[in-house]
mmCIF file of C-alpha atoms in Angstrom:
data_model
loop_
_atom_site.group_PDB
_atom_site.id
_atom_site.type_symbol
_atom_site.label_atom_id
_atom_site.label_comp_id
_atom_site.label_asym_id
_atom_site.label_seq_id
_atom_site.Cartn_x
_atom_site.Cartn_y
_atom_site.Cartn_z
ATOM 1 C CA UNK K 1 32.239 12.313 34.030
ATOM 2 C CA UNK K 2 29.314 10.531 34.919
ATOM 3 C CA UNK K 3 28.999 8.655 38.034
ATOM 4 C CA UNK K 4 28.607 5.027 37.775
ATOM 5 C CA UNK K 5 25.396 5.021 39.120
ATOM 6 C CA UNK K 6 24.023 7.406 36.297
ATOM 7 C CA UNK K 7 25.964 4.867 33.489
ATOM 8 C CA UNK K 8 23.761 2.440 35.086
ATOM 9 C CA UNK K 9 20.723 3.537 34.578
ATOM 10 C CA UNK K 10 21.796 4.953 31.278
ATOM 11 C CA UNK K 11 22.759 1.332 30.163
ATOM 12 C CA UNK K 12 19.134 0.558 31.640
ATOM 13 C CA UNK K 13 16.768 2.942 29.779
ATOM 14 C CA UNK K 14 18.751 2.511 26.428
ATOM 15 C CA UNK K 15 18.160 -1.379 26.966
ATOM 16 C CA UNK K 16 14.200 -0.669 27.333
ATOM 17 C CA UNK K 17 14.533 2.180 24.285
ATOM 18 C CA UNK K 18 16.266 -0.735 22.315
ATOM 19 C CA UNK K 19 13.181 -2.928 21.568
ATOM 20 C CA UNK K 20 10.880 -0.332 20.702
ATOM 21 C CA UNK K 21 13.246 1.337 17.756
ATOM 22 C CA UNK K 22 13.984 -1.882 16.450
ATOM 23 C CA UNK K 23 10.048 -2.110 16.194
ATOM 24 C CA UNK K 24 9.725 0.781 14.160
ATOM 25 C CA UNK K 25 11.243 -0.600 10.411
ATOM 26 C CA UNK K 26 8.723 -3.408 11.271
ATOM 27 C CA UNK K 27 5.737 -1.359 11.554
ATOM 28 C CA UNK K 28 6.521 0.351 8.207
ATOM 29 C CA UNK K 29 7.270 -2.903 6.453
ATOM 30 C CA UNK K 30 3.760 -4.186 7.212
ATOM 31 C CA UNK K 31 2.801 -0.696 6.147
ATOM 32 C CA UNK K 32 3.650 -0.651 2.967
ATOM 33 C CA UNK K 33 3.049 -4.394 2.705
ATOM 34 C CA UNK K 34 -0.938 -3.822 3.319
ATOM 35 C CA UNK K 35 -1.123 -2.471 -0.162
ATOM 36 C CA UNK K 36 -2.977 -5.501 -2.789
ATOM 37 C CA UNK K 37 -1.186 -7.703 -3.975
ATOM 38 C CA UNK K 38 -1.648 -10.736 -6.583
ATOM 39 C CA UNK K 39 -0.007 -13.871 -7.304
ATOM 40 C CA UNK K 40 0.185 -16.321 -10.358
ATOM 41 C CA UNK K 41 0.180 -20.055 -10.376
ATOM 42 C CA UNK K 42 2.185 -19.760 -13.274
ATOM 43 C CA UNK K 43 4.392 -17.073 -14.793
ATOM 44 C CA UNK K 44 4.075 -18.269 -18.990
ATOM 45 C CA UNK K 45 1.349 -20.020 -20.622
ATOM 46 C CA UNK K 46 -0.217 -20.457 -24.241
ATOM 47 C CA UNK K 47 -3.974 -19.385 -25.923
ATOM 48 C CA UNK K 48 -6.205 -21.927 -24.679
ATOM 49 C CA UNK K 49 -4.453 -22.452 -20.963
ATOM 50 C CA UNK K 50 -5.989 -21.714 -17.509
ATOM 51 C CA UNK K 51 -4.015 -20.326 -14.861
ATOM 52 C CA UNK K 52 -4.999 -19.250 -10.960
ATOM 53 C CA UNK K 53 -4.663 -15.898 -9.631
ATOM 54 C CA UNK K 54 -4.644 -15.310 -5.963
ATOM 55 C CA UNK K 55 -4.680 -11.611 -3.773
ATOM 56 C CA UNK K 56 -4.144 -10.773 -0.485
ATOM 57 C CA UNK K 57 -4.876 -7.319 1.298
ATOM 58 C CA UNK K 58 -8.091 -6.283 -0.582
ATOM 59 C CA UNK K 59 -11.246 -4.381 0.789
ATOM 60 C CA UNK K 60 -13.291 -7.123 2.673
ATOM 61 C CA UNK K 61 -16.301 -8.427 -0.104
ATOM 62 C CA UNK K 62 -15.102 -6.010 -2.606
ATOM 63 C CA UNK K 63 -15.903 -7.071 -6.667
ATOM 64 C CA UNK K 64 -12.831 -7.217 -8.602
ATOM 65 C CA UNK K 65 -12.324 -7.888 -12.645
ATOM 66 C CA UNK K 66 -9.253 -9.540 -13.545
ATOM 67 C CA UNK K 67 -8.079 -9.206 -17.001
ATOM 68 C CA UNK K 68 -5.167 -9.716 -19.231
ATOM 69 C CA UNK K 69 -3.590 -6.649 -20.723
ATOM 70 C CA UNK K 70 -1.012 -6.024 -23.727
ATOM 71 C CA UNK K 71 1.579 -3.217 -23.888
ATOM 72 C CA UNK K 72 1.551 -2.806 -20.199
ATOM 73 C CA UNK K 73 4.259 -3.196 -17.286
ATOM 74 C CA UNK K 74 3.540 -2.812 -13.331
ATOM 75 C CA UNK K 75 5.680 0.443 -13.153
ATOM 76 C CA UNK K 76 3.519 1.949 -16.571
ATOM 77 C CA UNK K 77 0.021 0.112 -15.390
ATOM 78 C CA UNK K 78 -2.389 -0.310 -18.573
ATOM 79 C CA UNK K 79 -1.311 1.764 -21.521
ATOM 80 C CA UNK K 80 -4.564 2.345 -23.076
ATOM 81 C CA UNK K 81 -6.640 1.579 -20.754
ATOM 82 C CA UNK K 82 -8.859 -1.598 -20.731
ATOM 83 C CA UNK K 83 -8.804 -1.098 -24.494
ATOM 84 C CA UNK K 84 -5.381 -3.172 -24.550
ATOM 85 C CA UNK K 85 -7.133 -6.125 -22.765
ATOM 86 C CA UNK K 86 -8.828 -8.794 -23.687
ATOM 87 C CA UNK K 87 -12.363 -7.641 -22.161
ATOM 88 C CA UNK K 88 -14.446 -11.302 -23.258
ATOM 89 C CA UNK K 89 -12.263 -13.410 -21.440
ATOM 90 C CA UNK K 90 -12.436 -11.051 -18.396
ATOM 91 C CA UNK K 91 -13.440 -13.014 -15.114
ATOM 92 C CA UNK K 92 -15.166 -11.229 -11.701
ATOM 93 C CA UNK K 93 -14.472 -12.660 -8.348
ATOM 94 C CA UNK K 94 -15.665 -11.053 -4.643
ATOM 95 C CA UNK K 95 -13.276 -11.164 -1.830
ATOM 96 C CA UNK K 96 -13.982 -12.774 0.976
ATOM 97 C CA UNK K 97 -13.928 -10.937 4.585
ATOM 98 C CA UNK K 98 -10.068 -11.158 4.918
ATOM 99 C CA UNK K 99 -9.537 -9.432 1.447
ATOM 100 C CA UNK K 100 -7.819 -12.710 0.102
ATOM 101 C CA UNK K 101 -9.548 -14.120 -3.069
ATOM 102 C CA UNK K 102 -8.311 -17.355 -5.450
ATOM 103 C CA UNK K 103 -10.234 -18.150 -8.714
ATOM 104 C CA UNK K 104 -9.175 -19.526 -11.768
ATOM 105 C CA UNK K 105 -8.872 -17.395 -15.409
ATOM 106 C CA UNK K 106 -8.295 -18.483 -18.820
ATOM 107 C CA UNK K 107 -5.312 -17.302 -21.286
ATOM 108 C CA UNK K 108 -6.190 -15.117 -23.850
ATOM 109 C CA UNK K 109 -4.450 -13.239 -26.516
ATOM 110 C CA UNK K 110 -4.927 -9.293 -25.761
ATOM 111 C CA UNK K 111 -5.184 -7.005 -28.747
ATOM 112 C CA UNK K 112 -1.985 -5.349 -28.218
ATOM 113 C CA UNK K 113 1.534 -6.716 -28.075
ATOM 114 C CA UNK K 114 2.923 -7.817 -24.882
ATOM 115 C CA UNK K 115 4.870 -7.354 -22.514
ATOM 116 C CA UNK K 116 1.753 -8.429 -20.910
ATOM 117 C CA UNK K 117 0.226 -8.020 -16.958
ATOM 118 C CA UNK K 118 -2.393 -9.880 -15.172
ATOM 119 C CA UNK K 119 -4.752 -6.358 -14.385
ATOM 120 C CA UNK K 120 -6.676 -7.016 -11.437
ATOM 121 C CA UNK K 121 -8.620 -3.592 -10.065
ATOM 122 C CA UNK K 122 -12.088 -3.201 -7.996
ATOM 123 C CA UNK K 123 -15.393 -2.504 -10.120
ATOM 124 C CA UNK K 124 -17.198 -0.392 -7.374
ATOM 125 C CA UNK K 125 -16.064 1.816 -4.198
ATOM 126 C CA UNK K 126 -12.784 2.985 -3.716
ATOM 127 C CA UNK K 127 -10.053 2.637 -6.607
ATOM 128 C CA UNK K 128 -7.582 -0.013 -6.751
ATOM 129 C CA UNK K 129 -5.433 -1.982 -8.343
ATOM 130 C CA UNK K 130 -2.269 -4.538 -9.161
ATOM 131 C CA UNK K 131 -0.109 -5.586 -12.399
ATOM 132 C CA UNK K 132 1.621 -8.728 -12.198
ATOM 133 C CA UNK K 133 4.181 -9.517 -15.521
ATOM 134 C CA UNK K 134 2.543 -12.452 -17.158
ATOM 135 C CA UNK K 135 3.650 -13.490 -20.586
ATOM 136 C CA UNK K 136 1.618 -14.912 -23.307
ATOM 137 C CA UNK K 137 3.159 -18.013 -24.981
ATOM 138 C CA UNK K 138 3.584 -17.038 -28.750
ATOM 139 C CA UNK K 139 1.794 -13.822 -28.349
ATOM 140 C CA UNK K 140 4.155 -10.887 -30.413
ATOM 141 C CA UNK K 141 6.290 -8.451 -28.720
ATOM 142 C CA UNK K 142 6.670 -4.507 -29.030
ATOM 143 C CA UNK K 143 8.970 -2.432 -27.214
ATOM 144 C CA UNK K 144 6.848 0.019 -24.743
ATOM 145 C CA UNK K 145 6.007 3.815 -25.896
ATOM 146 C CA UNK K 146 8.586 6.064 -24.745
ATOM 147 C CA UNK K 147 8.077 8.063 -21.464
ATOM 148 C CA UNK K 148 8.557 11.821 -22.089
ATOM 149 C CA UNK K 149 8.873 14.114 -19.518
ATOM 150 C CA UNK K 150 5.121 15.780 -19.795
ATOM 151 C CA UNK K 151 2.750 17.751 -17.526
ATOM 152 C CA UNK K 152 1.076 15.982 -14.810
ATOM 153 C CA UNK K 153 -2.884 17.090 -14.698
ATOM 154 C CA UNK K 154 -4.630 16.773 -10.983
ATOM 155 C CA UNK K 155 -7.909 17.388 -9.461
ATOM 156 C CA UNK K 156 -7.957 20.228 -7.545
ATOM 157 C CA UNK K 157 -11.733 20.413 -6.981
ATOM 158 C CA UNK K 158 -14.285 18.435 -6.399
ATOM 159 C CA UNK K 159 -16.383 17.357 -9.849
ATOM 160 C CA UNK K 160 -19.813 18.354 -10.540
ATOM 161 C CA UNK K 161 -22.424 17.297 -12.842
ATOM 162 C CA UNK K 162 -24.119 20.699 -14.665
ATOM 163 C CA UNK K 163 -27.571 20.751 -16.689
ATOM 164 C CA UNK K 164 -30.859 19.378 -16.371
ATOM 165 C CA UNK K 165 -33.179 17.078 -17.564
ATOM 166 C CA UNK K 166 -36.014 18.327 -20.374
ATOM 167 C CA UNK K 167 -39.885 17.198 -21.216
ATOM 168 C CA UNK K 168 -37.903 14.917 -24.073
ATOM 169 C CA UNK K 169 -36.134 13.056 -21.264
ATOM 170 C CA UNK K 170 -39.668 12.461 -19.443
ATOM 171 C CA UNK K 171 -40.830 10.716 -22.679
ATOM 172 C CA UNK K 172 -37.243 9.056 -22.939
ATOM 173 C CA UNK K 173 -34.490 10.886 -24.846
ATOM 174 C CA UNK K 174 -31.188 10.565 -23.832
ATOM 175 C CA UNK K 175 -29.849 12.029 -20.258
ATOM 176 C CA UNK K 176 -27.168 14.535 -20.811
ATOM 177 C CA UNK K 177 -25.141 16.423 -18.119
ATOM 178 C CA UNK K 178 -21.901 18.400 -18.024
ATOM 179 C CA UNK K 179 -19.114 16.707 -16.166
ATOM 180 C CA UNK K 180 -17.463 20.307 -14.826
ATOM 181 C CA UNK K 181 -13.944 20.060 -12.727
ATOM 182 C CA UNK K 182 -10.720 22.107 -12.745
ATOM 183 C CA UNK K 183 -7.294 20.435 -13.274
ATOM 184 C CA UNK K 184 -4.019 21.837 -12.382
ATOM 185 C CA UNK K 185 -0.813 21.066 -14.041
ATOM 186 C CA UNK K 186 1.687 19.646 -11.346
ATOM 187 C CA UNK K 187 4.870 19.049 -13.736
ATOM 188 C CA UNK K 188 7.270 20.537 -15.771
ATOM 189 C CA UNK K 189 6.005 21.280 -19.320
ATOM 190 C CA UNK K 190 2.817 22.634 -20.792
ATOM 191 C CA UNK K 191 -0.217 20.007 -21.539
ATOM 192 C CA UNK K 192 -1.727 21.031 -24.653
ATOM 193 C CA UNK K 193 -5.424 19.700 -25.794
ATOM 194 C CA UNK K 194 -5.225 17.064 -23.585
ATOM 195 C CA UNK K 195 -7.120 13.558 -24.138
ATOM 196 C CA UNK K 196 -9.386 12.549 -20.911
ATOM 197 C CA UNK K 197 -11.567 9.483 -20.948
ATOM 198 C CA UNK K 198 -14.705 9.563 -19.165
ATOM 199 C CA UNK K 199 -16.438 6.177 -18.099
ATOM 200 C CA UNK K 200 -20.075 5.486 -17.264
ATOM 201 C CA UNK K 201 -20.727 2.506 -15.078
ATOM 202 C CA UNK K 202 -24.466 1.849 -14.086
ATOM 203 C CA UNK K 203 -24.865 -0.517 -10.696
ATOM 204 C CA UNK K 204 -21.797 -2.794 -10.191
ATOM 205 C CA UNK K 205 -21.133 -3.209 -14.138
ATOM 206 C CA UNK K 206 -17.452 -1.610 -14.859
ATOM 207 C CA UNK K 207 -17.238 1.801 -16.506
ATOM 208 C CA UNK K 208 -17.849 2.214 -20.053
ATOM 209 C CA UNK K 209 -15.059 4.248 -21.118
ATOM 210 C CA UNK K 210 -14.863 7.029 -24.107
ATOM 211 C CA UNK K 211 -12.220 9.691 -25.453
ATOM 212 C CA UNK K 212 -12.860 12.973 -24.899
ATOM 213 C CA UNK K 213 -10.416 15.780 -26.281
ATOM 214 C CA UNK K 214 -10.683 19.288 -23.978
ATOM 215 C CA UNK K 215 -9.314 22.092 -26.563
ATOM 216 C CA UNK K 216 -6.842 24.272 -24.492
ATOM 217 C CA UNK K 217 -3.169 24.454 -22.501
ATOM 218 C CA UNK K 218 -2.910 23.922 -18.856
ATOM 219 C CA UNK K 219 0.544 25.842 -18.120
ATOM 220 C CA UNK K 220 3.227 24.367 -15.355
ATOM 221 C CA UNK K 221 1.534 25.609 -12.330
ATOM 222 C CA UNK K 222 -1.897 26.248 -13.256
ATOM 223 C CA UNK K 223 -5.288 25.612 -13.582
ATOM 224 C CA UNK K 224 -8.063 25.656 -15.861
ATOM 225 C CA UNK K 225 -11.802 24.708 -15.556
ATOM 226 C CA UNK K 226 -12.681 21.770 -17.956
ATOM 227 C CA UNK K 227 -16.212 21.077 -19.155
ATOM 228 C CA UNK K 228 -16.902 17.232 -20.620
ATOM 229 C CA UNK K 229 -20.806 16.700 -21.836
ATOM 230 C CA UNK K 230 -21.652 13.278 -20.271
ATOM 231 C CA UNK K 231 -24.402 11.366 -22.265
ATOM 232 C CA UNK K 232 -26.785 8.168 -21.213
ATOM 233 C CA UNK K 233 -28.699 5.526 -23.008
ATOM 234 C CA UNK K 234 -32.168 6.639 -24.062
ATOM 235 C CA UNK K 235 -34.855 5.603 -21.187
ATOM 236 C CA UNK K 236 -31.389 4.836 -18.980
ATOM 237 C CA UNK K 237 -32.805 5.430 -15.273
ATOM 238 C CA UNK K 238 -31.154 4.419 -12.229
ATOM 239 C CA UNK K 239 -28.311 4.842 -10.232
ATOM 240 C CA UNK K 240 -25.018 5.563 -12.589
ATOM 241 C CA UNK K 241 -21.166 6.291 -11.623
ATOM 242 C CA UNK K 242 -19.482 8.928 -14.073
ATOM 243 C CA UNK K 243 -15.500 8.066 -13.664
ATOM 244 C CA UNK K 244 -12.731 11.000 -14.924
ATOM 245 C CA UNK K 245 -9.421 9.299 -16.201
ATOM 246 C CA UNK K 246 -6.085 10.316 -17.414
ATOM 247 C CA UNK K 247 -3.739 8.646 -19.019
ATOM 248 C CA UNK K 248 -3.749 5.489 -16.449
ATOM 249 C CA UNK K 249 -5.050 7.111 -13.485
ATOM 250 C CA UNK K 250 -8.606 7.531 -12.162
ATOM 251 C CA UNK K 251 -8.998 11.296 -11.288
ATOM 252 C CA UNK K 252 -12.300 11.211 -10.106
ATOM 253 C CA UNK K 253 -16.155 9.906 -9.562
ATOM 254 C CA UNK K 254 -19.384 11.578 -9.616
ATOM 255 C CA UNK K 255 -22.715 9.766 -8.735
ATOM 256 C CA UNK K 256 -25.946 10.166 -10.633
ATOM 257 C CA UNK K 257 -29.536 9.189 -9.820
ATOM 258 C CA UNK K 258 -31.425 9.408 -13.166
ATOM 259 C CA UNK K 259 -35.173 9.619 -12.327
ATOM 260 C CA UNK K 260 -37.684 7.187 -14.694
ATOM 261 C CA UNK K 261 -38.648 8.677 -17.929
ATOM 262 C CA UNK K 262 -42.627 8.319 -16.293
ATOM 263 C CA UNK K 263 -43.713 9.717 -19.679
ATOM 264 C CA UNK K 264 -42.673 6.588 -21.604
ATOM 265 C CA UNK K 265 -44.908 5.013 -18.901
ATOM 266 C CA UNK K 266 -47.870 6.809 -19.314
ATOM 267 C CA UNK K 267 -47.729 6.235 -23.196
ATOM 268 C CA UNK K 268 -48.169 2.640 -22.807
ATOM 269 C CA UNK K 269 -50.741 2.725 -20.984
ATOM 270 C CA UNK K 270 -52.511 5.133 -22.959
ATOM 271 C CA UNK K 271 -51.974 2.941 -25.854
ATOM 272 C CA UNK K 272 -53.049 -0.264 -23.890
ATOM 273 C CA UNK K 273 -56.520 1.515 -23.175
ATOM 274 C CA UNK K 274 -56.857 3.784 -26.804
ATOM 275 C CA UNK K 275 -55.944 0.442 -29.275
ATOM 276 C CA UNK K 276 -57.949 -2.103 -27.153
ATOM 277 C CA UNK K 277 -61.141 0.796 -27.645
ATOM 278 C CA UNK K 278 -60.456 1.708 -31.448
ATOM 279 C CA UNK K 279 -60.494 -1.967 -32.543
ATOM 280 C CA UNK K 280 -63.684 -2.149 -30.554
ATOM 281 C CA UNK K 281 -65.673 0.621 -32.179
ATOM 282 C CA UNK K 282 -64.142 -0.248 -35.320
ATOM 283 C CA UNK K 283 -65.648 -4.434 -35.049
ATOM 284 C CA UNK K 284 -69.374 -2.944 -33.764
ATOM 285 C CA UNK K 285 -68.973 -0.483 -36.829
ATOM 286 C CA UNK K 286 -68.027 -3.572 -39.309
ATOM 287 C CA UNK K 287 -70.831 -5.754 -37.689
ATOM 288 C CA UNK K 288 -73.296 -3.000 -38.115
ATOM 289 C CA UNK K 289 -72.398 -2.983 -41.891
ATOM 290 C CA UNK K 290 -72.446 -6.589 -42.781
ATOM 291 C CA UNK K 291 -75.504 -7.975 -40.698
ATOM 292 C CA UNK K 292 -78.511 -9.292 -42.631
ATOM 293 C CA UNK K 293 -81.593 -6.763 -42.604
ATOM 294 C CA UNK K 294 -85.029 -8.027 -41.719
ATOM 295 C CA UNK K 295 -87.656 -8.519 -44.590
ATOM 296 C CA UNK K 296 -90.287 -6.127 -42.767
ATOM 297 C CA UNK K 297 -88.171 -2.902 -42.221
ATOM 298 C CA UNK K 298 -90.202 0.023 -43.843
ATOM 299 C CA UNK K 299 -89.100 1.913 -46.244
ATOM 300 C CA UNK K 300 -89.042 4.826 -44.039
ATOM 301 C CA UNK K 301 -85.497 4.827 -42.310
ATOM 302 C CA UNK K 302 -86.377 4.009 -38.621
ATOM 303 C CA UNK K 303 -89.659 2.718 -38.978
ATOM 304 C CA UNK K 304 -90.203 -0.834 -38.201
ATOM 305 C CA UNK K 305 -93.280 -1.890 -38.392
ATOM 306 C CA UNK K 306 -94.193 -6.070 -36.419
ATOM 307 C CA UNK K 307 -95.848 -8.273 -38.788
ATOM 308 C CA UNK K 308 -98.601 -9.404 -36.166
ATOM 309 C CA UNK K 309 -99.538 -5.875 -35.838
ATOM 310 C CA UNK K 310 -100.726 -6.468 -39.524
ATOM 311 C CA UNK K 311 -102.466 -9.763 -38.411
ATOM 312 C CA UNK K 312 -104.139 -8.087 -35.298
ATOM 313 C CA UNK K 313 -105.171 -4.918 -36.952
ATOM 314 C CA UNK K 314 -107.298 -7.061 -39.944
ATOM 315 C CA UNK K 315 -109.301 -9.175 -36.951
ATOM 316 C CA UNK K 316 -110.450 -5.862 -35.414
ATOM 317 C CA UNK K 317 -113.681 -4.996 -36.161
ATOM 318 C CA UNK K 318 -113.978 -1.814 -38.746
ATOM 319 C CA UNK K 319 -115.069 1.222 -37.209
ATOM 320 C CA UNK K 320 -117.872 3.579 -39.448
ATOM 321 C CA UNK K 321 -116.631 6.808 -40.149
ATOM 322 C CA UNK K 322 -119.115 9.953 -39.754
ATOM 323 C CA UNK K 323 -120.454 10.972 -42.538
ATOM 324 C CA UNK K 324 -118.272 14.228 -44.139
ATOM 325 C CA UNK K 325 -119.997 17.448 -43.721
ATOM 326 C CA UNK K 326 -119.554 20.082 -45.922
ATOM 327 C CA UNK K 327 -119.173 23.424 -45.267
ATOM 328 C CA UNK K 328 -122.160 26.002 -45.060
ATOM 329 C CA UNK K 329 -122.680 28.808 -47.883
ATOM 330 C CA UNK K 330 -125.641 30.256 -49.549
ATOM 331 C CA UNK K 331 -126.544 27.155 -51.506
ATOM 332 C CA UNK K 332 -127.645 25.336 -48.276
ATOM 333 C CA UNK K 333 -129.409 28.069 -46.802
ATOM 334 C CA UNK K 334 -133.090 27.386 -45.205
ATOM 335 C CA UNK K 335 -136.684 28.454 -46.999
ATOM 336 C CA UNK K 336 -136.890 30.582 -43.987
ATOM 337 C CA UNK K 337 -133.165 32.345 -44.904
ATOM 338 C CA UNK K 338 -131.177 31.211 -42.182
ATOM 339 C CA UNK K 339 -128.406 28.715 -43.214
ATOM 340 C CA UNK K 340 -128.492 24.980 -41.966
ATOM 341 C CA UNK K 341 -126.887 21.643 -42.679
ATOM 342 C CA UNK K 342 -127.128 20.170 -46.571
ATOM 343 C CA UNK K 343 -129.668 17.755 -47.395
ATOM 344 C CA UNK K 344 -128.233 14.527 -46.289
ATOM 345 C CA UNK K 345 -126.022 15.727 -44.435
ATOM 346 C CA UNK K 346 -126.558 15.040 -40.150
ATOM 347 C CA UNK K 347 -126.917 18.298 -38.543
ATOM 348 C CA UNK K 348 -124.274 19.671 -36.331
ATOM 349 C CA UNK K 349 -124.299 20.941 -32.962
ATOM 350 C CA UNK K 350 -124.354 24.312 -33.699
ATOM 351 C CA UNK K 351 -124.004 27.359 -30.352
ATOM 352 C CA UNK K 352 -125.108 30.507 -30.754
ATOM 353 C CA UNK K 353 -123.354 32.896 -28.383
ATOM 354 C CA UNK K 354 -126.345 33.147 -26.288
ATOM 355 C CA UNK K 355 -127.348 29.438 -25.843
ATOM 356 C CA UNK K 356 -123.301 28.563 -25.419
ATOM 357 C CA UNK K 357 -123.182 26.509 -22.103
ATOM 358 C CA UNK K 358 -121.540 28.923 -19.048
ATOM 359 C CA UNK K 359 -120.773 28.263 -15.637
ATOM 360 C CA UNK K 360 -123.356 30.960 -14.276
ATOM 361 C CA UNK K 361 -126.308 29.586 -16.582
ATOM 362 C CA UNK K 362 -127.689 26.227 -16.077
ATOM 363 C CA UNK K 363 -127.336 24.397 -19.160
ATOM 364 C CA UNK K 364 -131.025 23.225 -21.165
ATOM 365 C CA UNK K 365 -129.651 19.606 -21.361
ATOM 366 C CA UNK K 366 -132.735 17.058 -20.953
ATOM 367 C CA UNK K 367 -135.496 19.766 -21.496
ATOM 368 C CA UNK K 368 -137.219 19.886 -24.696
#
């Protein structure tokens, strides 16, 4: 038995413990209520209506798309995907530095049959999202596909984008990679060829999304490498997000920096400076061939010939032309024997080897 004095300060401590475990549920409760969370101005409304959707405890300034999706439930999310949603009548809205946001969206008639849910989710950074039941004034109804008890795939790797990029994709052709990741099967049963969808979101646009059907069985408890070919826009450059999902869940992202097909580039301005220079020599060759030719060109190609040359040339005054000489033979020769000029004819100056003017020999110039 205790003495009193240890009840006392038994009583004491269990008083100060008291406080403290009755602060513990609390803590939790604000725990798990920290997760999103969105509210509806109304609960039911027709085509053509307008309702406001408010959230609370959201990432500070982060971009979310709120949509409204058919054959969905908040415990199933988006069967489908966003393909059950009506993507035109979509609206963005940014949070404000508390997380909270409030914005006004129209009612729209999904593709698929409700039971409907107002899909809120973020567009860039980390993943999340929140399904609140809506329903769709006249919109038709369809029970919700059966849950079967199936394999559960998960990451268990990081993701990895495989390949590179060819001369083609300098000049422009399409960007293609290999999204490479391994999976392993977390439930029960085998998952046989299963269906992933792979989404391609380029700066803060959401992810394009597209089926892609991996041949192969992951047994309960394993794992198996999967290899997806991932495939851009031709010219796409820029930053772009690669997203992994299946079923309704977001498995993982990959960045990619595509570098600027610099080849597409450099045609253009090739052509800017070749085309501007062909039509160029092409006009001077077309102007050359249909201009009017002058009167005096000469006949000779080339030769062009001024017509006050003509003018000038019949004022000079005409020069007398030495009288022809003809060429010495035996009819010309002298009475003495030796040859000489013609009769007639002006006599040449004629050197004889000897009487040739040399530099050592004074010449006879001036002396009879």
């Amino acid at each position: 038995m205790l003495p009193p004095g240890s009840l006392r300060r038994t009583a004491a401590l269990l008083a100060a413990l008291l406080p403290a475990l009755l602060f513990l549920p609390a803590a939790g409760a604000r725990a798990a209520d920290g997760r999103p969370t969105v509210t509806l101005s109304q609960q039911q409304a027709g085509k053509g209506g307008e309702i406001t959707v408010k959230g609370s405890g959201w990432r500070p300034h982060a971009l979310l798309m709120m949509l409204i999706c058919g054959q969905s439930a908040p415990g199933r999310g988006v069967i489908g995907g966003t393909n059950s949603c009506s993507n035109a009548d979509g609206r963005a809205v940014t949070t404000d530095a508390k997380g909270a946001f409030g914005k006004k969206m129209p009612v729209a008639e999904p593709p698929e049959p409700c039971p409907c849910v107002v899909h809120v989710a973020t567009v860039t950074g980390e993943q999340a999202l929140a399904d609140v039941v809506f329903v769709v004034a006249g919109h038709p109804v369809a029970p919700l596909p059966k849950q079967t008890d199936s394999g559960k795939l998960a990451v268990l790797a990081a993701t990895r984008l495989d390949g590179d990029s060819g001369i083609l994709t300098w000049f422009g052709a399409p960007p293609a990679r290999k999204l490479v990741f391994t999976v392993g099967n977390l439930g029960s049963a085998p998952v046989k060829d299963p269906v992933f969808e792979v989404g391609t979101a380029h700066g803060v646009f959401a992810p394009q999304w597209e089926e892609q059907q991996w041949r192969g069985t992951v047994a309960p408890g394993r794992k198996a490498q999967i290899e997806l070919p991932v495939e851009l826009a031709a010219g796409a450059h820029g930053d772009y997000r690669i997203s992994l999902r299946y079923g309704t869940k977001v498995l993982a992202e990959q960045p990619w920096g595509v570098g600027r097909p610099w080849g597409v580039t450099l045609f253009w301005v090739l052509l800017c400076v070749v085309v501007p220079a062909a039509v160029f020599r092409i006009g001077m060759a077309v102007v050359d061939k249909v201009r009017p030719r002058t009167p005096y060109a000469s006949a000779r190609p080339g030769r062009h010939r001024h017509p006050q040359l003509s003018e000038m040339t019949a004022k000079l005054p005409k020069l007398r032309r030495a009288p022809d000489t003809v060429p010495v033979n035996s009819a010309t020769a002298s009475p003495s024997g030796r040859t000489g000029p013609a009769a007639g004819t002006a006599a040449l100056p004629w050197f004889t080897p000897e009487s040739a003017p040399s530099e050592n020999r004074p010449t006879t110039k001036g002396h009879s």
